Coordinates of C-alpha atoms and ligand atoms in Angstrom, one line a residue:
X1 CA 87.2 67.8 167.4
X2 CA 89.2 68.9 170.3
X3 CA 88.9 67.3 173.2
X4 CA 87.7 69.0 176.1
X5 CA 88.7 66.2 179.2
X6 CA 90.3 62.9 178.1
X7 CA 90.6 59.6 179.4
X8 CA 93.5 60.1 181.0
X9 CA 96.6 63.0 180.3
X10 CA 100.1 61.5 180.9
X11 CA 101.7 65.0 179.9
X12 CA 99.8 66.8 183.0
X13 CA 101.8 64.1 185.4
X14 CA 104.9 64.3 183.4
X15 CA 104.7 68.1 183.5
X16 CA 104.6 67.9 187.0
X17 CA 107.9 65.6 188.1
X18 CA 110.1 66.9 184.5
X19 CA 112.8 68.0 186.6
X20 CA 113.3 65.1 189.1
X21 CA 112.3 62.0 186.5
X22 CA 114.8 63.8 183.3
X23 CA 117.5 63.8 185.8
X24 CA 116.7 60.1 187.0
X25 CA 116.5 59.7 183.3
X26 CA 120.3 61.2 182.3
X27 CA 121.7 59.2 184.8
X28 CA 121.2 56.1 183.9
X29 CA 122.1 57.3 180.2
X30 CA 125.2 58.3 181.8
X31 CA 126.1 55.0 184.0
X32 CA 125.5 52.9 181.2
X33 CA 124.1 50.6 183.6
X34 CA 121.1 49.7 181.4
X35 CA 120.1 46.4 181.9
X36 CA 119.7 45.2 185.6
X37 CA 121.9 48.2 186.6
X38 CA 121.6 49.7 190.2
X39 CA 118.5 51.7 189.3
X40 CA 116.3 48.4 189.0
X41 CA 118.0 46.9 192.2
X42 CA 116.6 50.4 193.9
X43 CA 113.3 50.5 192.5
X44 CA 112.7 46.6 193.2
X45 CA 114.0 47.4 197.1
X46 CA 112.1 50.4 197.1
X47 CA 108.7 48.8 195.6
X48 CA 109.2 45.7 198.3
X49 CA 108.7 48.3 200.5
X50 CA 105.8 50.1 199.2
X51 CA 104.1 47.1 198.9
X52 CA 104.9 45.5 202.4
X53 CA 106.6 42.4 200.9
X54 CA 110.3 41.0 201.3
X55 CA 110.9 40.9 197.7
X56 CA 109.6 42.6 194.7
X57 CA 111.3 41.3 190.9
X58 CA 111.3 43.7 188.2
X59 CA 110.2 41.7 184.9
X60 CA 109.3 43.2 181.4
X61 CA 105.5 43.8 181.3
X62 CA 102.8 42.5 183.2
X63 CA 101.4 39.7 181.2
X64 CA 105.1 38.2 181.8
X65 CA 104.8 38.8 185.6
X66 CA 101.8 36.8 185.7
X67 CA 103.0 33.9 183.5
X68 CA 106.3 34.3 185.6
X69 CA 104.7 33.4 188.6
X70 CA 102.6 31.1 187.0
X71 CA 105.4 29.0 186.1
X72 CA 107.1 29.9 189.5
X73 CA 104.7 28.5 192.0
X74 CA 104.9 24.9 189.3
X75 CA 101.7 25.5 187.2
X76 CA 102.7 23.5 184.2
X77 CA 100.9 21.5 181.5
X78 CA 97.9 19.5 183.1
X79 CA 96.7 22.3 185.5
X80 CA 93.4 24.0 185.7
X81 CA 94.2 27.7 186.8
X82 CA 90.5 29.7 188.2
X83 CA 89.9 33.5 187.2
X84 CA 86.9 35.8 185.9
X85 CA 86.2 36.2 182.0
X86 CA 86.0 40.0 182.9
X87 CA 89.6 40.8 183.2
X88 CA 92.0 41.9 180.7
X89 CA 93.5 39.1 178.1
X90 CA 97.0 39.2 179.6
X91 CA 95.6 37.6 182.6
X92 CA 94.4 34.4 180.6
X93 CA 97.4 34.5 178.3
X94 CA 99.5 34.1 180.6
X95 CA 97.9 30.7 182.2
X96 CA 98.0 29.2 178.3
X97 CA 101.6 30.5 178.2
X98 CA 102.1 28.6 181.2
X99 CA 100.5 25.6 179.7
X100 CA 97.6 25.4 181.8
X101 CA 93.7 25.4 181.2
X102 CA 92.1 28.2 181.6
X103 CA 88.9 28.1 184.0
X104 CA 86.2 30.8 184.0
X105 CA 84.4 31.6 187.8
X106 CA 81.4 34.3 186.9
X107 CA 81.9 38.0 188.6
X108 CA 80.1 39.3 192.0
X109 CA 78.0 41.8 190.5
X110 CA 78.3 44.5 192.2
X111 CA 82.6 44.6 192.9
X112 CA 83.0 43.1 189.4
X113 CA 85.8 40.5 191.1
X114 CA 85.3 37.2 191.3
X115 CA 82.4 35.4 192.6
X116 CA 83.2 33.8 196.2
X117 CA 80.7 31.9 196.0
X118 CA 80.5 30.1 192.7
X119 CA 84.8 29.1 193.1
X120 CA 84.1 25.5 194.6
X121 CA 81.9 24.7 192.1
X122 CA 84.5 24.8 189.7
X123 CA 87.2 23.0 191.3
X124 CA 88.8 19.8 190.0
X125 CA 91.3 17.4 190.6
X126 CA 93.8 19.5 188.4
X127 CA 92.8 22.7 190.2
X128 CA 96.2 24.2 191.5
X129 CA 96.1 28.1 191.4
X130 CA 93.5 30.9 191.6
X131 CA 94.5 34.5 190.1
X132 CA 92.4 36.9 191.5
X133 CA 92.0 39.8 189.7
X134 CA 91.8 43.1 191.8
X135 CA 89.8 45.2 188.7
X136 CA 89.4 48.6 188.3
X137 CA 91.4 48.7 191.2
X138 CA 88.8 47.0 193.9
X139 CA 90.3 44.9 196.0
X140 CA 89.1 41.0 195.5
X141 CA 87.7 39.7 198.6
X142 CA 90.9 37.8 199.7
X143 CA 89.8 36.2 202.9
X144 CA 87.2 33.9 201.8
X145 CA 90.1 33.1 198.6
X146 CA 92.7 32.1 201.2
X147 CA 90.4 30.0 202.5
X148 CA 89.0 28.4 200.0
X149 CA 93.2 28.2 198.6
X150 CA 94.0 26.7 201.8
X151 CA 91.0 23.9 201.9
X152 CA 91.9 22.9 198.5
X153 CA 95.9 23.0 198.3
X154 CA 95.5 25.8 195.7
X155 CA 98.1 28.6 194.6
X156 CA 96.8 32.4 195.1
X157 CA 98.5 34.4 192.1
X158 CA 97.2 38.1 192.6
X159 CA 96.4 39.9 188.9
X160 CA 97.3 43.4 191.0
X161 CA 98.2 45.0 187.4
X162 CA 95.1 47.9 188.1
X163 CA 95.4 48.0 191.8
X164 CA 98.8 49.5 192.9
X165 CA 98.4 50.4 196.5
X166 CA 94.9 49.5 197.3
X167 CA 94.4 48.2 200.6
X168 CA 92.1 45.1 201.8
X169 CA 91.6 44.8 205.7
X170 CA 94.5 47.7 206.3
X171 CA 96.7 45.5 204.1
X172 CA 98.1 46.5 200.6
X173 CA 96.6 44.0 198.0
X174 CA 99.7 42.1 196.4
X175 CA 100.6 40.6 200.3
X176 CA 97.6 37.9 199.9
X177 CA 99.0 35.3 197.3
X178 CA 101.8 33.5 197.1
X179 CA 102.9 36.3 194.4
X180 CA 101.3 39.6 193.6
X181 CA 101.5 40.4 190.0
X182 CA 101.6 44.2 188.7
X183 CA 102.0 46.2 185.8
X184 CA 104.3 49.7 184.5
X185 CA 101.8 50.2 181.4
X186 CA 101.7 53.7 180.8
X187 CA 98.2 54.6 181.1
X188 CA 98.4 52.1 185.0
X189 CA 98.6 53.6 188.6
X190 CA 102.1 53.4 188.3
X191 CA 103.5 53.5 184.8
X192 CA 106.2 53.9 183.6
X193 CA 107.5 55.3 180.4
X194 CA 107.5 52.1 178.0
X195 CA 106.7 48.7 179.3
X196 CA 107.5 47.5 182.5
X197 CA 106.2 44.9 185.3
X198 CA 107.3 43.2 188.6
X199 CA 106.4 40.4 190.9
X200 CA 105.9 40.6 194.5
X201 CA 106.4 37.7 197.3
X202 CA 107.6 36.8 200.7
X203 CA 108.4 33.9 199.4
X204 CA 112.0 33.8 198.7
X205 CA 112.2 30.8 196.5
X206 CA 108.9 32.4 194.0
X207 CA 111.2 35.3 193.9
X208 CA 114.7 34.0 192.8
X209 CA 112.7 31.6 190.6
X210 CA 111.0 34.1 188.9
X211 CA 114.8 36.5 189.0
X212 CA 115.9 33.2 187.1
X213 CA 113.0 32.6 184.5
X214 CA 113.4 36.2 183.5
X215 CA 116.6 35.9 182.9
X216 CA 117.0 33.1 180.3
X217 CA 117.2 30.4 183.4
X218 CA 120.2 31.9 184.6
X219 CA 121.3 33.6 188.3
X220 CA 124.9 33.3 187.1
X221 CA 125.8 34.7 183.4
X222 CA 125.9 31.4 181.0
X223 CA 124.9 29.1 183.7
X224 CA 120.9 28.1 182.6
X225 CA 119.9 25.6 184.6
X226 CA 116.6 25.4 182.8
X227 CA 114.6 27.3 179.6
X228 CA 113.4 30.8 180.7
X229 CA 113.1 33.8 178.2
X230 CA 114.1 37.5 178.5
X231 CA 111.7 39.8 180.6
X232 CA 114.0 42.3 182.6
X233 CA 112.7 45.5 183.5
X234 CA 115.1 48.1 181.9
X235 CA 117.2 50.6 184.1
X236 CA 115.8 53.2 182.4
X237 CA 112.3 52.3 183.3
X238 CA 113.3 51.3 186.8
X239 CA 114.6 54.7 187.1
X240 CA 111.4 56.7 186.2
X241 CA 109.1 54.6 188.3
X242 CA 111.4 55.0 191.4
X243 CA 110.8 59.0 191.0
X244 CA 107.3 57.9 190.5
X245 CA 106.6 55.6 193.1
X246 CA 107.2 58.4 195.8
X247 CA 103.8 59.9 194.4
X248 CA 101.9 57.3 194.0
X249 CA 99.9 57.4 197.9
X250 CA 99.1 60.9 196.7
X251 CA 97.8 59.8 193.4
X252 CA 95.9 57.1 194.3
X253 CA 94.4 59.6 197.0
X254 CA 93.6 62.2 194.2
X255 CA 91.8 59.2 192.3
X256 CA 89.4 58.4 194.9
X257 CA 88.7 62.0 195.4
X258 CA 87.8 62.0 191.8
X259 CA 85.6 59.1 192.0
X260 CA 84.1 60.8 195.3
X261 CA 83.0 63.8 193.0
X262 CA 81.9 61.6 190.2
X263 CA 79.5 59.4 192.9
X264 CA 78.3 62.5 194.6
X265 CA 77.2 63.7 190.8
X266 CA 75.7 60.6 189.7
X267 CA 74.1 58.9 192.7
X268 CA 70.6 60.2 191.8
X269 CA 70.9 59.4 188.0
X270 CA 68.5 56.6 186.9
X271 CA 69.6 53.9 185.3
X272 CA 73.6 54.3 186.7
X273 CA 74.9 52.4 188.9
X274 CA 78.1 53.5 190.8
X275 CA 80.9 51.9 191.8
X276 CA 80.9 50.4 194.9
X277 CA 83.8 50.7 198.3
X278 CA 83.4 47.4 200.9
X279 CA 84.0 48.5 204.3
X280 CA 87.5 47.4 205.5
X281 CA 88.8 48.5 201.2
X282 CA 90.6 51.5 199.8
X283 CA 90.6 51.4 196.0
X284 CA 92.7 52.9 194.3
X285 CA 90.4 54.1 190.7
X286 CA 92.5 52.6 188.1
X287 CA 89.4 53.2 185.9
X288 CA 86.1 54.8 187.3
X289 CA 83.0 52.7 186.0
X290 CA 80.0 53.0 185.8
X291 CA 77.0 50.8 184.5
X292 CA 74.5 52.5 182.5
X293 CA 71.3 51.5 180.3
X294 CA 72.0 52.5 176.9
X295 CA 75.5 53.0 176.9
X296 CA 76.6 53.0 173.2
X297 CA 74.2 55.7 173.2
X298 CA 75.8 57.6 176.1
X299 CA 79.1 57.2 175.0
X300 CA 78.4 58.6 171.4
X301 CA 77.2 61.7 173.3
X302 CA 80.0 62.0 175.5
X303 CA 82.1 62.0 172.4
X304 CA 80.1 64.5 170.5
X305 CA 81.2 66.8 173.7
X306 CA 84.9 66.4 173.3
X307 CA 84.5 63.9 176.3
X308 CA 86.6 60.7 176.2
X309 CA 85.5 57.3 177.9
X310 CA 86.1 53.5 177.6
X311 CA 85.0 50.2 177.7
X312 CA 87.0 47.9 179.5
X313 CA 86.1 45.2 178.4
X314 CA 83.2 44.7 175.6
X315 CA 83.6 41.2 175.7
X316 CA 83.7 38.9 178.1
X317 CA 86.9 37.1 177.2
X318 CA 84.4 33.4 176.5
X319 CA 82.9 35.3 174.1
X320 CA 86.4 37.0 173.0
X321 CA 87.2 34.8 169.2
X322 CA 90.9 34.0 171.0
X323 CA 88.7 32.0 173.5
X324 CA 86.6 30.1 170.8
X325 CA 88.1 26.8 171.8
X326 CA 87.0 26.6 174.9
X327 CA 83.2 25.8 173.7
X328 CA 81.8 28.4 175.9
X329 CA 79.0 30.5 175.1
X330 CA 76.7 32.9 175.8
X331 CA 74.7 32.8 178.7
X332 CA 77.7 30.6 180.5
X333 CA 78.5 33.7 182.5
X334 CA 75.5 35.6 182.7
X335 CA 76.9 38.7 185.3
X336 CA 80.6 39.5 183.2
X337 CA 78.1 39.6 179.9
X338 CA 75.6 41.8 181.2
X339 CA 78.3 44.1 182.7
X340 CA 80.4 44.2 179.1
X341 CA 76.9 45.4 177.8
X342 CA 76.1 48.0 180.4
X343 CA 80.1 49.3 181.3
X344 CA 81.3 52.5 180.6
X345 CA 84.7 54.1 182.2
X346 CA 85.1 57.5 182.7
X347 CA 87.8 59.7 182.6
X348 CA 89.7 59.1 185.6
X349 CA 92.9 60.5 186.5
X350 CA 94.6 62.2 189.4
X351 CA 95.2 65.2 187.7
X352 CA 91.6 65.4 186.6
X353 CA 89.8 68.3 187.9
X354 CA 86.4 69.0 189.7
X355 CA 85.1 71.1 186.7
X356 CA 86.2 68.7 184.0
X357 CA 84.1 66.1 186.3
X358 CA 81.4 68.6 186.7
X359 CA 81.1 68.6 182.5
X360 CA 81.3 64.7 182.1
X361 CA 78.3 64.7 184.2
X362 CA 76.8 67.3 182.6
X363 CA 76.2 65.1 179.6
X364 CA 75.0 62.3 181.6
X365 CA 72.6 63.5 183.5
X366 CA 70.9 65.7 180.3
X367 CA 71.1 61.9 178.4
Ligands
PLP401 C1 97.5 45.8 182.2 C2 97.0 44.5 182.7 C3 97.8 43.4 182.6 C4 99.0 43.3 181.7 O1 100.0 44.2 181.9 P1 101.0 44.6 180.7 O2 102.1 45.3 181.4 O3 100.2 45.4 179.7 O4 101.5 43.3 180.1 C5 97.4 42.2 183.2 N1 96.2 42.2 183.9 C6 95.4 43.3 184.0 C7 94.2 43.2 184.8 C8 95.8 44.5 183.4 O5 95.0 45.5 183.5

């Protein structure tokens, strides 16, 4: 059946910079600079910037930045690493790729990030790095982290792969860790037109390290001066997120006056719960979710009206089979479970339009 809005239209945005990204595109076709060419020196100067950092490292994909700077701020076989088993996989790949243990901290729930207060608790001996995760694109709340990072010697590795641009206190998330981690997926805040990722640091040292890492070990050609692996961001890539970066304020603005819309709509609904904003945030919408009672239910109705929606996620990731070695089980994390249960996303885009919002909410409230 055709669909009347879905989740999210990469044409409409594509449609709307051809001109200036095909050109950005041609050139590097034409320099045949196409592997840490000029074009991802730009965009990595150009992104420092955006995201009020000294240095920002174009890598291959976002699971690699994180395990980059995993590996880059010494997490290494023996090491606990804390995050929330309501993220997406790549985050806890990444610490088993690094060779660490993966430890689970329950959500808050009503930001879905991390639960301030249950972090001590889980704190060992072999504790040495925390990765927030900033989900949906809601800023974790970074003071109290810092804190607790700083009382316990810990690393802060941000997960900021949904959260391009948010601010926290005035501050752009991604300038809180030790390194920020984000994602070009298509579909993120910033995407670009295959895979892509970065790093971001004032630390000079995480920076060339991960440089290094992603480049088989080596700052000089031949010379490896340990294992690393191949995760460069392309030229070509670099090249269509520069054109996009220069958008991406006015994006993220057009999200949160989707999401606006969307809470304006629902706020009276029972049995929906909106997202929430914490004084002193900006989010930035990566995905606009709601709770609801009944949600397979909802969403089958949605569908029936050419309306597109997601779950993200339906499992916690201890109850995801990958995570079946770690002995956890149901009822270990009580707020991440309930929310996979209750979680839908709606279409969120910055492209999407007031009517198209008007319709989604059409269905829910008539549910
Ligand atoms: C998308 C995403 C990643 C991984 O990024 P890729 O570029 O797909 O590898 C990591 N963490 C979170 C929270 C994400 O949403």
């Amino acid at each position: 059946m055709q669909q009347n809005v879905p989740f999210l239209d990469l044409k409409a945005q594509y449609q709307s910079i051809k001109d200036e990204v095909n050109e950005a595109i041609l050139s590097v076709v034409e320099s045949c600079a196409y592997v840490k060419g000029p074009a991802v020196k730009q965009f990595q100067k150009n992104f420092a910037e955006y995201c009020d950092v000294k240095y920002a490292v174009g890598v291959a994909n976002g699971t690699d930045a994180i395990y980059l700077a995993l590996r880059a701020v010494g997490i290494g076989p023996g090491d606990e690493v804390i995050t929330t088993p309501d993220t997406f996989i790549a985050t806890t790949e990444a610490i088993t790729q690094a060779g660490a243990k993966i430890v689970f901290v329950d959500i808050n729930p009503e930001t879905y990030n991390i639960n301030i207060s249950k972090i001590e608790e889980k704190i060992t001996q072999k504790t040495k790095a925390i990765i927030p995760v900033h989900l949906f694109g809601q800023p974790a709340d970074m003071d109290p982290i810092i804190e607790i990072a700083q009382k316990y010697n810990l690393k802060i590795v941000e997960d900021a792969a949904q959260a391009h641009g948010a601010y926290y206190f005035g501050k752009r998330v991604g300038t809180f860790g030790d390194v920020a981690c984000f994602s070009f997926y298509p579909g993120k805040n910033l995407g670009a037109y295959g895979d892509g990722g970065a790093i971001a640091t004032n630390n000079e040292e995480i920076a060339t390290q991960v440089e290094k890492l992603a480049d088989h070990g080596s700052l000089k050609k031949y010379i490896h001066e340990e294992e690393g692996g191949n995760s460069r961001l392309d030229s070509v890539q670099a090249a269509v997120l520069d054109v996009k970066l220069k958008y991406l304020d006015q994006w993220n603005e057009s999200r949160r006056k989707n999401a606006y819309v969307y809470n304006e709509l629902l706020k009276n609904v029972a049995g929906v719960i909106t997202p929430v904003e914490l004084e002193n945030t900006t989010p930035v919408y990566h995905l606009y979710v709601i709770q609801v009672e009944g949600r397979d239910g909802l969403q089958q109705k949605l569908s029936d009206a050419g309306i597109a929606s997601g779950i993200h996620y339906p499992y916690p990731l201890h109850l995801t089979p990958a995570y079946q070695y770690l002995g956890l089980k149901k009822g270990d994390f009580p707020e991440a479970e309930k929310c996979a249960d209750r979680f839908l996303s709606l279409p969120m885009y910055p492209e999407l339009t007031e009517s198209m919002i008007q319709k989604v909410c059409d269905v829910i409230l008539n549910n």
